mmCIF file of C-alpha atoms in Angstrom:
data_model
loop_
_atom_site.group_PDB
_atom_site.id
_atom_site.type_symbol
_atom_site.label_atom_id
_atom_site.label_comp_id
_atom_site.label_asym_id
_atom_site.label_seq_id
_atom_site.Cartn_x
_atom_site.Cartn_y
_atom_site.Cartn_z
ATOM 1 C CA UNK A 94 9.312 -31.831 -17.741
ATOM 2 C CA UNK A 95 9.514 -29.784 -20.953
ATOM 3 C CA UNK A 96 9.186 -31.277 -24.101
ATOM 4 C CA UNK A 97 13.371 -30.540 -25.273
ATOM 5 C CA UNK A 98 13.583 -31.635 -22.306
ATOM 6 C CA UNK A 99 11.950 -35.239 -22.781
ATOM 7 C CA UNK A 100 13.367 -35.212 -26.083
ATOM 8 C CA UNK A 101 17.343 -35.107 -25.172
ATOM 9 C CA UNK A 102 16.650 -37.869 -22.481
ATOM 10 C CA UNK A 103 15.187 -40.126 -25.231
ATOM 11 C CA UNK A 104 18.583 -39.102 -27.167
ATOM 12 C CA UNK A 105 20.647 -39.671 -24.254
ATOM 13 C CA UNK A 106 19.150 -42.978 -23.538
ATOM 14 C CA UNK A 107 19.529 -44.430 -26.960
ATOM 15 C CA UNK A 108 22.800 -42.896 -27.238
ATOM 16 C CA UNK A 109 23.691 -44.739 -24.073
ATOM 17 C CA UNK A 110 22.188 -47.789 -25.172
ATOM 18 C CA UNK A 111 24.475 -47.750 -28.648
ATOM 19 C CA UNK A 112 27.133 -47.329 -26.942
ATOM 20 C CA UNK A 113 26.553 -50.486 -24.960
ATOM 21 C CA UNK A 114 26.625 -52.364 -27.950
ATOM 22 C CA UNK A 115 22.658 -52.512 -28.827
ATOM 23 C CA UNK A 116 22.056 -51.911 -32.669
ATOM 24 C CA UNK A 117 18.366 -52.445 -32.577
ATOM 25 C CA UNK A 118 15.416 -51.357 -30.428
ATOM 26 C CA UNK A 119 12.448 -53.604 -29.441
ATOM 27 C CA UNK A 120 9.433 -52.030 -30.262
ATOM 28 C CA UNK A 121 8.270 -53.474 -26.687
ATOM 29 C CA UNK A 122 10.769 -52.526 -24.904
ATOM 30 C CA UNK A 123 10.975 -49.121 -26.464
ATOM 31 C CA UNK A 124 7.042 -48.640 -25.485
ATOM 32 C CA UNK A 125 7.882 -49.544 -22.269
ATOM 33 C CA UNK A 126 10.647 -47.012 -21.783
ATOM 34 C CA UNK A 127 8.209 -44.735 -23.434
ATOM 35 C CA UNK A 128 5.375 -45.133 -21.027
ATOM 36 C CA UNK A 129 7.864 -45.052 -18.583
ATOM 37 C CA UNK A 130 8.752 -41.848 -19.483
ATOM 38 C CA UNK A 131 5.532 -40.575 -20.125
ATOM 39 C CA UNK A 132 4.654 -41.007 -16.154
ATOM 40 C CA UNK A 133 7.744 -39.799 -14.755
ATOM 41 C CA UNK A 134 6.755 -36.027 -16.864
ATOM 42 C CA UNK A 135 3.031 -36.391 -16.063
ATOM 43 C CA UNK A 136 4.021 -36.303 -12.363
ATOM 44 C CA UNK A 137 6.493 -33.518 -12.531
ATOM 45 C CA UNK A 138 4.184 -31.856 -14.386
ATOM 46 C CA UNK A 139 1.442 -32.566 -11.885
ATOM 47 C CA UNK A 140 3.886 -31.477 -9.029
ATOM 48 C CA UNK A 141 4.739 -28.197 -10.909
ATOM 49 C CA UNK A 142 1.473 -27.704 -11.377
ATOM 50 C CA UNK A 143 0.209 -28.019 -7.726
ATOM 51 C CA UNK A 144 3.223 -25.733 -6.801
ATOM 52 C CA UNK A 145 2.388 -22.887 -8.853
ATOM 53 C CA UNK A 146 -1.484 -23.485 -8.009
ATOM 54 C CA UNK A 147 -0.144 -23.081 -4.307
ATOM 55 C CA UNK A 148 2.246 -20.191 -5.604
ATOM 56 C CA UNK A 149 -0.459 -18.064 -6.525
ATOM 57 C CA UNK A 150 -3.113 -19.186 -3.986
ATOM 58 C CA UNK A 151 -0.036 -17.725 -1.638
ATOM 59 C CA UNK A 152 -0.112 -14.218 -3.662
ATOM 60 C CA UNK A 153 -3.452 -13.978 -3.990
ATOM 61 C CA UNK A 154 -3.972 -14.240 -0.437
ATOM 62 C CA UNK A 155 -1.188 -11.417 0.280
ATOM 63 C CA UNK A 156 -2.396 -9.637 -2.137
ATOM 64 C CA UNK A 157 -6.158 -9.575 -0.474
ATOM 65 C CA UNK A 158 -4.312 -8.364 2.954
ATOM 66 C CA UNK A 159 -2.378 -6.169 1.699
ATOM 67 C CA UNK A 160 -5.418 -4.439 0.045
ATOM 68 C CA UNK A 161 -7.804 -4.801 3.268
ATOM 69 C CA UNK A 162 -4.979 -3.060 5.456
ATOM 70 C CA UNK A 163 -4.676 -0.313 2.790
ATOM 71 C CA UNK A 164 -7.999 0.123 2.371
ATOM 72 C CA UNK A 165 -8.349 0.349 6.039
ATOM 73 C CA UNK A 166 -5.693 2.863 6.624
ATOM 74 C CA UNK A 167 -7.363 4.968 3.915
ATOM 75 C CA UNK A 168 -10.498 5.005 5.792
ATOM 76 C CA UNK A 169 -9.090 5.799 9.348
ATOM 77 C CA UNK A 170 -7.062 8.430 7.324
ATOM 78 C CA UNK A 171 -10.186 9.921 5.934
ATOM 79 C CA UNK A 172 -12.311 9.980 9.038
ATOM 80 C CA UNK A 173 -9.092 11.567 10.717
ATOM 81 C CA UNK A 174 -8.444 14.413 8.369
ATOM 82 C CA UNK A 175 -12.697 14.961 8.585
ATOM 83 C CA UNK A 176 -12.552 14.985 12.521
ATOM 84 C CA UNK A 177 -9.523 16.873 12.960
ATOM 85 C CA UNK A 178 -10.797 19.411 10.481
ATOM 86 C CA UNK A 179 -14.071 19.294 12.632
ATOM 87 C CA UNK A 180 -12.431 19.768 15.380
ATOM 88 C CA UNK A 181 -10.470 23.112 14.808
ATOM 89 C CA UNK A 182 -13.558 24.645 13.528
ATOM 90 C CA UNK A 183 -15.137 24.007 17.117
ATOM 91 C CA UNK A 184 -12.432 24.649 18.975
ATOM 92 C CA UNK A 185 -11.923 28.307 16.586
ATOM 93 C CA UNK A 186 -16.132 28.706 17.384
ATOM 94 C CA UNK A 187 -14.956 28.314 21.119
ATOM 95 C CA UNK A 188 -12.623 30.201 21.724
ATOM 96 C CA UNK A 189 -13.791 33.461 19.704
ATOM 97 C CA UNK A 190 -17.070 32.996 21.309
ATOM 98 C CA UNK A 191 -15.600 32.743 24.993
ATOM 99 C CA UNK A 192 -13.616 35.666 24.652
ATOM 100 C CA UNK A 193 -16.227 37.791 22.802
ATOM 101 C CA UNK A 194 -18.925 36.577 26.074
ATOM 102 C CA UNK A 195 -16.107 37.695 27.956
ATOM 103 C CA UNK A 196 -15.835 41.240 26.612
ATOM 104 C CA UNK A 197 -19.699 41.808 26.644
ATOM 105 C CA UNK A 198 -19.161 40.777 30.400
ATOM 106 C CA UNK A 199 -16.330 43.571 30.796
ATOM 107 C CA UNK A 200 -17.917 45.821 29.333
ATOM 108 C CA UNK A 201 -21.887 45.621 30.975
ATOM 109 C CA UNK A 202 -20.277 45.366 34.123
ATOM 110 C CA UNK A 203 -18.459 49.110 33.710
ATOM 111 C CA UNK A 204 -21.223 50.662 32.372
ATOM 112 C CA UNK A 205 -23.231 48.995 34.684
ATOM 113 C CA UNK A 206 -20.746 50.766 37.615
ATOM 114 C CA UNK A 207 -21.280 53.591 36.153
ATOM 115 C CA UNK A 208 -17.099 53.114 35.388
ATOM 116 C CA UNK A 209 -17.491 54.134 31.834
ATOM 117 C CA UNK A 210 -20.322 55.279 29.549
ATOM 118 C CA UNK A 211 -21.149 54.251 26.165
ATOM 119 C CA UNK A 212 -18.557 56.151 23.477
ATOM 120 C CA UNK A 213 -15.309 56.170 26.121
ATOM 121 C CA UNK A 214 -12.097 55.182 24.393
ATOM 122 C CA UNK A 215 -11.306 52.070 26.253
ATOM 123 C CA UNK A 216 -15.209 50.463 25.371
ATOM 124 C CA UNK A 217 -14.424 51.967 21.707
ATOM 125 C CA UNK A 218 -10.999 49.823 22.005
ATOM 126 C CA UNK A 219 -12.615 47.069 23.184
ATOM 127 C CA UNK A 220 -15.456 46.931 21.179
ATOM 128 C CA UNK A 221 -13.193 46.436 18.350
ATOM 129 C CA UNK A 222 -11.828 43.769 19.784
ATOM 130 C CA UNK A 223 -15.187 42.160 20.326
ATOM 131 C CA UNK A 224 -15.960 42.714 16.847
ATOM 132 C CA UNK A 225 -12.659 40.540 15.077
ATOM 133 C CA UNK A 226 -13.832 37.742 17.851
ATOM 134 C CA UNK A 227 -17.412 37.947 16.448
ATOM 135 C CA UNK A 228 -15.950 37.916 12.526
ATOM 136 C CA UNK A 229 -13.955 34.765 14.129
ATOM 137 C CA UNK A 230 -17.131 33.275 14.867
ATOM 138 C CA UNK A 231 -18.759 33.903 11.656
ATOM 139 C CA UNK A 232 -15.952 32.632 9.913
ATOM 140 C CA UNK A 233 -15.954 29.304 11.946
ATOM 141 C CA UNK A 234 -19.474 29.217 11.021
ATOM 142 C CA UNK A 235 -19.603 29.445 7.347
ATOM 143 C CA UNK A 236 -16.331 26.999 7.253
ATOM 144 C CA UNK A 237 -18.632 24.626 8.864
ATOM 145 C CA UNK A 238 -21.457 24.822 6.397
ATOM 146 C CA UNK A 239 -18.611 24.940 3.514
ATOM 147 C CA UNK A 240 -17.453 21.508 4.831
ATOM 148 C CA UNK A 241 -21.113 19.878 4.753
ATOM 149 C CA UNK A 242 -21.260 20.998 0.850
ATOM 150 C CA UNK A 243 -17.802 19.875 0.231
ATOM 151 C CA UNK A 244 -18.825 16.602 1.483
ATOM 152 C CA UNK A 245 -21.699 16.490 -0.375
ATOM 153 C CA UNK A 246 -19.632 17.251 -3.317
ATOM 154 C CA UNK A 247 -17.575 14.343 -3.116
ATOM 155 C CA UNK A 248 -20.126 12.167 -2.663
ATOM 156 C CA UNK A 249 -21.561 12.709 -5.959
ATOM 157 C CA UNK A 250 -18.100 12.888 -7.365
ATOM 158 C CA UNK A 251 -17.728 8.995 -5.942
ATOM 159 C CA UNK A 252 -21.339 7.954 -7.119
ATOM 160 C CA UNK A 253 -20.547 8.727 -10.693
ATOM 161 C CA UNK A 254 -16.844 8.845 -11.447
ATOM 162 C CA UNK A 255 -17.711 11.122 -14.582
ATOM 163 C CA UNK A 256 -19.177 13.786 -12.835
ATOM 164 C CA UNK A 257 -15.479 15.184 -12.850
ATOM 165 C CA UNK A 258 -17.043 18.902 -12.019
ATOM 166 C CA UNK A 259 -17.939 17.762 -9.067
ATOM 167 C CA UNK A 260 -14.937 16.330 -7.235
ATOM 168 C CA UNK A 261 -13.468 20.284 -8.830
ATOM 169 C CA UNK A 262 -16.400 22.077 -6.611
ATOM 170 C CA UNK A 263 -15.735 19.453 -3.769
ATOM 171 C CA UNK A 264 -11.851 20.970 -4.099
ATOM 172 C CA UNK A 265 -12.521 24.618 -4.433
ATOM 173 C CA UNK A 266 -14.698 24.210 -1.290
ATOM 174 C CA UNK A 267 -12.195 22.586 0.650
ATOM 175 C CA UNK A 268 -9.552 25.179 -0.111
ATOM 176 C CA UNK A 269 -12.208 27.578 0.976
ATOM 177 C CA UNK A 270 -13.035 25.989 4.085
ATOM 178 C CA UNK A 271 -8.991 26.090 5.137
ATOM 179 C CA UNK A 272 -8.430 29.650 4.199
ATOM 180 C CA UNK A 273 -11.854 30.045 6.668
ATOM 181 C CA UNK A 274 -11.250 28.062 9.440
ATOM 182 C CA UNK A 275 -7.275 29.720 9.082
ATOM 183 C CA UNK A 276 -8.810 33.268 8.572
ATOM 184 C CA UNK A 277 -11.288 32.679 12.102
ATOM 185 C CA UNK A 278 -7.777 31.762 14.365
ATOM 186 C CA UNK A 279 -6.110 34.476 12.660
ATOM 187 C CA UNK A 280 -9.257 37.033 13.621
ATOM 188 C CA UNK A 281 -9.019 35.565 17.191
ATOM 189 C CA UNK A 282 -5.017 36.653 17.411
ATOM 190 C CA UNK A 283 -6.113 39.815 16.297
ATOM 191 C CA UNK A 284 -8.737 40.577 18.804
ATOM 192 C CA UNK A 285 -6.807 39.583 21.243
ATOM 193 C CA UNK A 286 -3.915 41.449 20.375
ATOM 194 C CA UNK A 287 -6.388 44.496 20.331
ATOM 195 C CA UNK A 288 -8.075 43.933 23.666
ATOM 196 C CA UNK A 289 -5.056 44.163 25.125
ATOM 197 C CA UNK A 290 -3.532 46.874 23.447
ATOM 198 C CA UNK A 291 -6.898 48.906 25.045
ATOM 199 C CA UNK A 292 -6.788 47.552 29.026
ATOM 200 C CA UNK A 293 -2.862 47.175 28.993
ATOM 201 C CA UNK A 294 -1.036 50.127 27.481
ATOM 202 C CA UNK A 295 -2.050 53.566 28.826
ATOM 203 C CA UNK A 296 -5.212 55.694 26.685
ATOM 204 C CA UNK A 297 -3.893 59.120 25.257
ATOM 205 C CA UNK A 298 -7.565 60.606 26.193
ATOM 206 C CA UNK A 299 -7.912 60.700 30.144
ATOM 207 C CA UNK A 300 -10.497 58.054 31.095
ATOM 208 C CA UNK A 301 -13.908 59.990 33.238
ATOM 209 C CA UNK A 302 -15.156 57.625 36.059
ATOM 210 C CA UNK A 303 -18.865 58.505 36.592
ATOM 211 C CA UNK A 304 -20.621 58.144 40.344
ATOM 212 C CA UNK A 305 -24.121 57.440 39.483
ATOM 213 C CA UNK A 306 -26.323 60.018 41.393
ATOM 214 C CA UNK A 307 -28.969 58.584 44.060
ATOM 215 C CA UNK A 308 -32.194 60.027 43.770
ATOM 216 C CA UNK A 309 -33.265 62.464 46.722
#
């Protein structure tokens, strides 16, 4: 109970009381009413009291689960941007690699057939092909060392919050990383594109097959 409000009952209980005829007040009886009083706001108070204690018990605790479950998701958000980004660099490392161990195959095997020599127009072709799916692989490569130092970056950025340059480096390395990993699919496209410009469409410069010549 607030104190007005203890105050107008007292008013509206003596008000009550005049109007029943009483023109006096015994002090005893008015300590009575008093004390009376007195414990009926000291337990409303205490129950108020214990309500709002259990009121914010309540929010704290919500408030604890809510931050867990976003701290959580932050972290499993984290680790899935780091592996997903991990794995596109393999999978761009894989793919340029198989195709370029692919190419060397192709292209051993005709010389090897004596099929074509060293300098013909379809291994020239090729060979250019071979060389976007090595720049694929390099690119792949560096991304991946990019991301280690990006890491690292943000690491010290976390350790010591005023080390400001450093969460900058751990950004400009990340962009870098991105334009890399997009630059090493891009370079895969392209030698693709160019290997099969050189086996499917027809060479302007007539192609020589070569019999190897048995010794006598």
């Amino acid at each position: 109970m607030k104190a007005s409000e203890a105050i107008q009952q007292i008013l509206t209980d003596v008000a009550s009381a005049k109007a029943n005829g009483n023109q006096q007040i015994i002090i005893a009886n008015l300590e009575a009413y008093l004390a009376s009083a007195l414990t009926k706001a000291q337990a409303e108070e205490s129950s108020a009291g214990a309500e709002q204690i259990t009121e914010a018990e309540h929010n704290l605790e919500v408030w604890k689960a809510q931050l867990t479950a976003s701290t959580n998701h932050s972290i499993e958000m984290f680790k899935s941007v780091i592996e997903a980004g991990q794995t596109a660099l393999r999978s761009a490392i894989v793919i340029n690699g198989g195709a370029a161990a692919a190419l060397l195959a192709f292209a051993g095997n005709a010389i090897t057939k004596g099929q074509s020599l060293s300098g013909d127009p379809l291994l020239s072709k090729v060979g250019l092909g071979l060389g976007w799916f090595v720049a694929g692989i390099g690119f792949a490569g560096f991304a991946t060392g990019l991301r280690y130092l990006g890491q690292f970056a943000y690491s010290a950025w976390h350790a010591n919050r005023q080390r400001s340059y450093a969460r900058v480096i751990g950004d400009v390395i990340n962009c870098m990383t991105i334009a890399l990993g997009i630059a090493s699919f891009t370079t895969f496209f392209i030698g693709g594109y160019s290997t099969y410009s050189a086996i499917a469409k027809p060479s302007e410069t007539p192609i020589t097959y070569v019999t190897p010549q048995r010794g006598g």
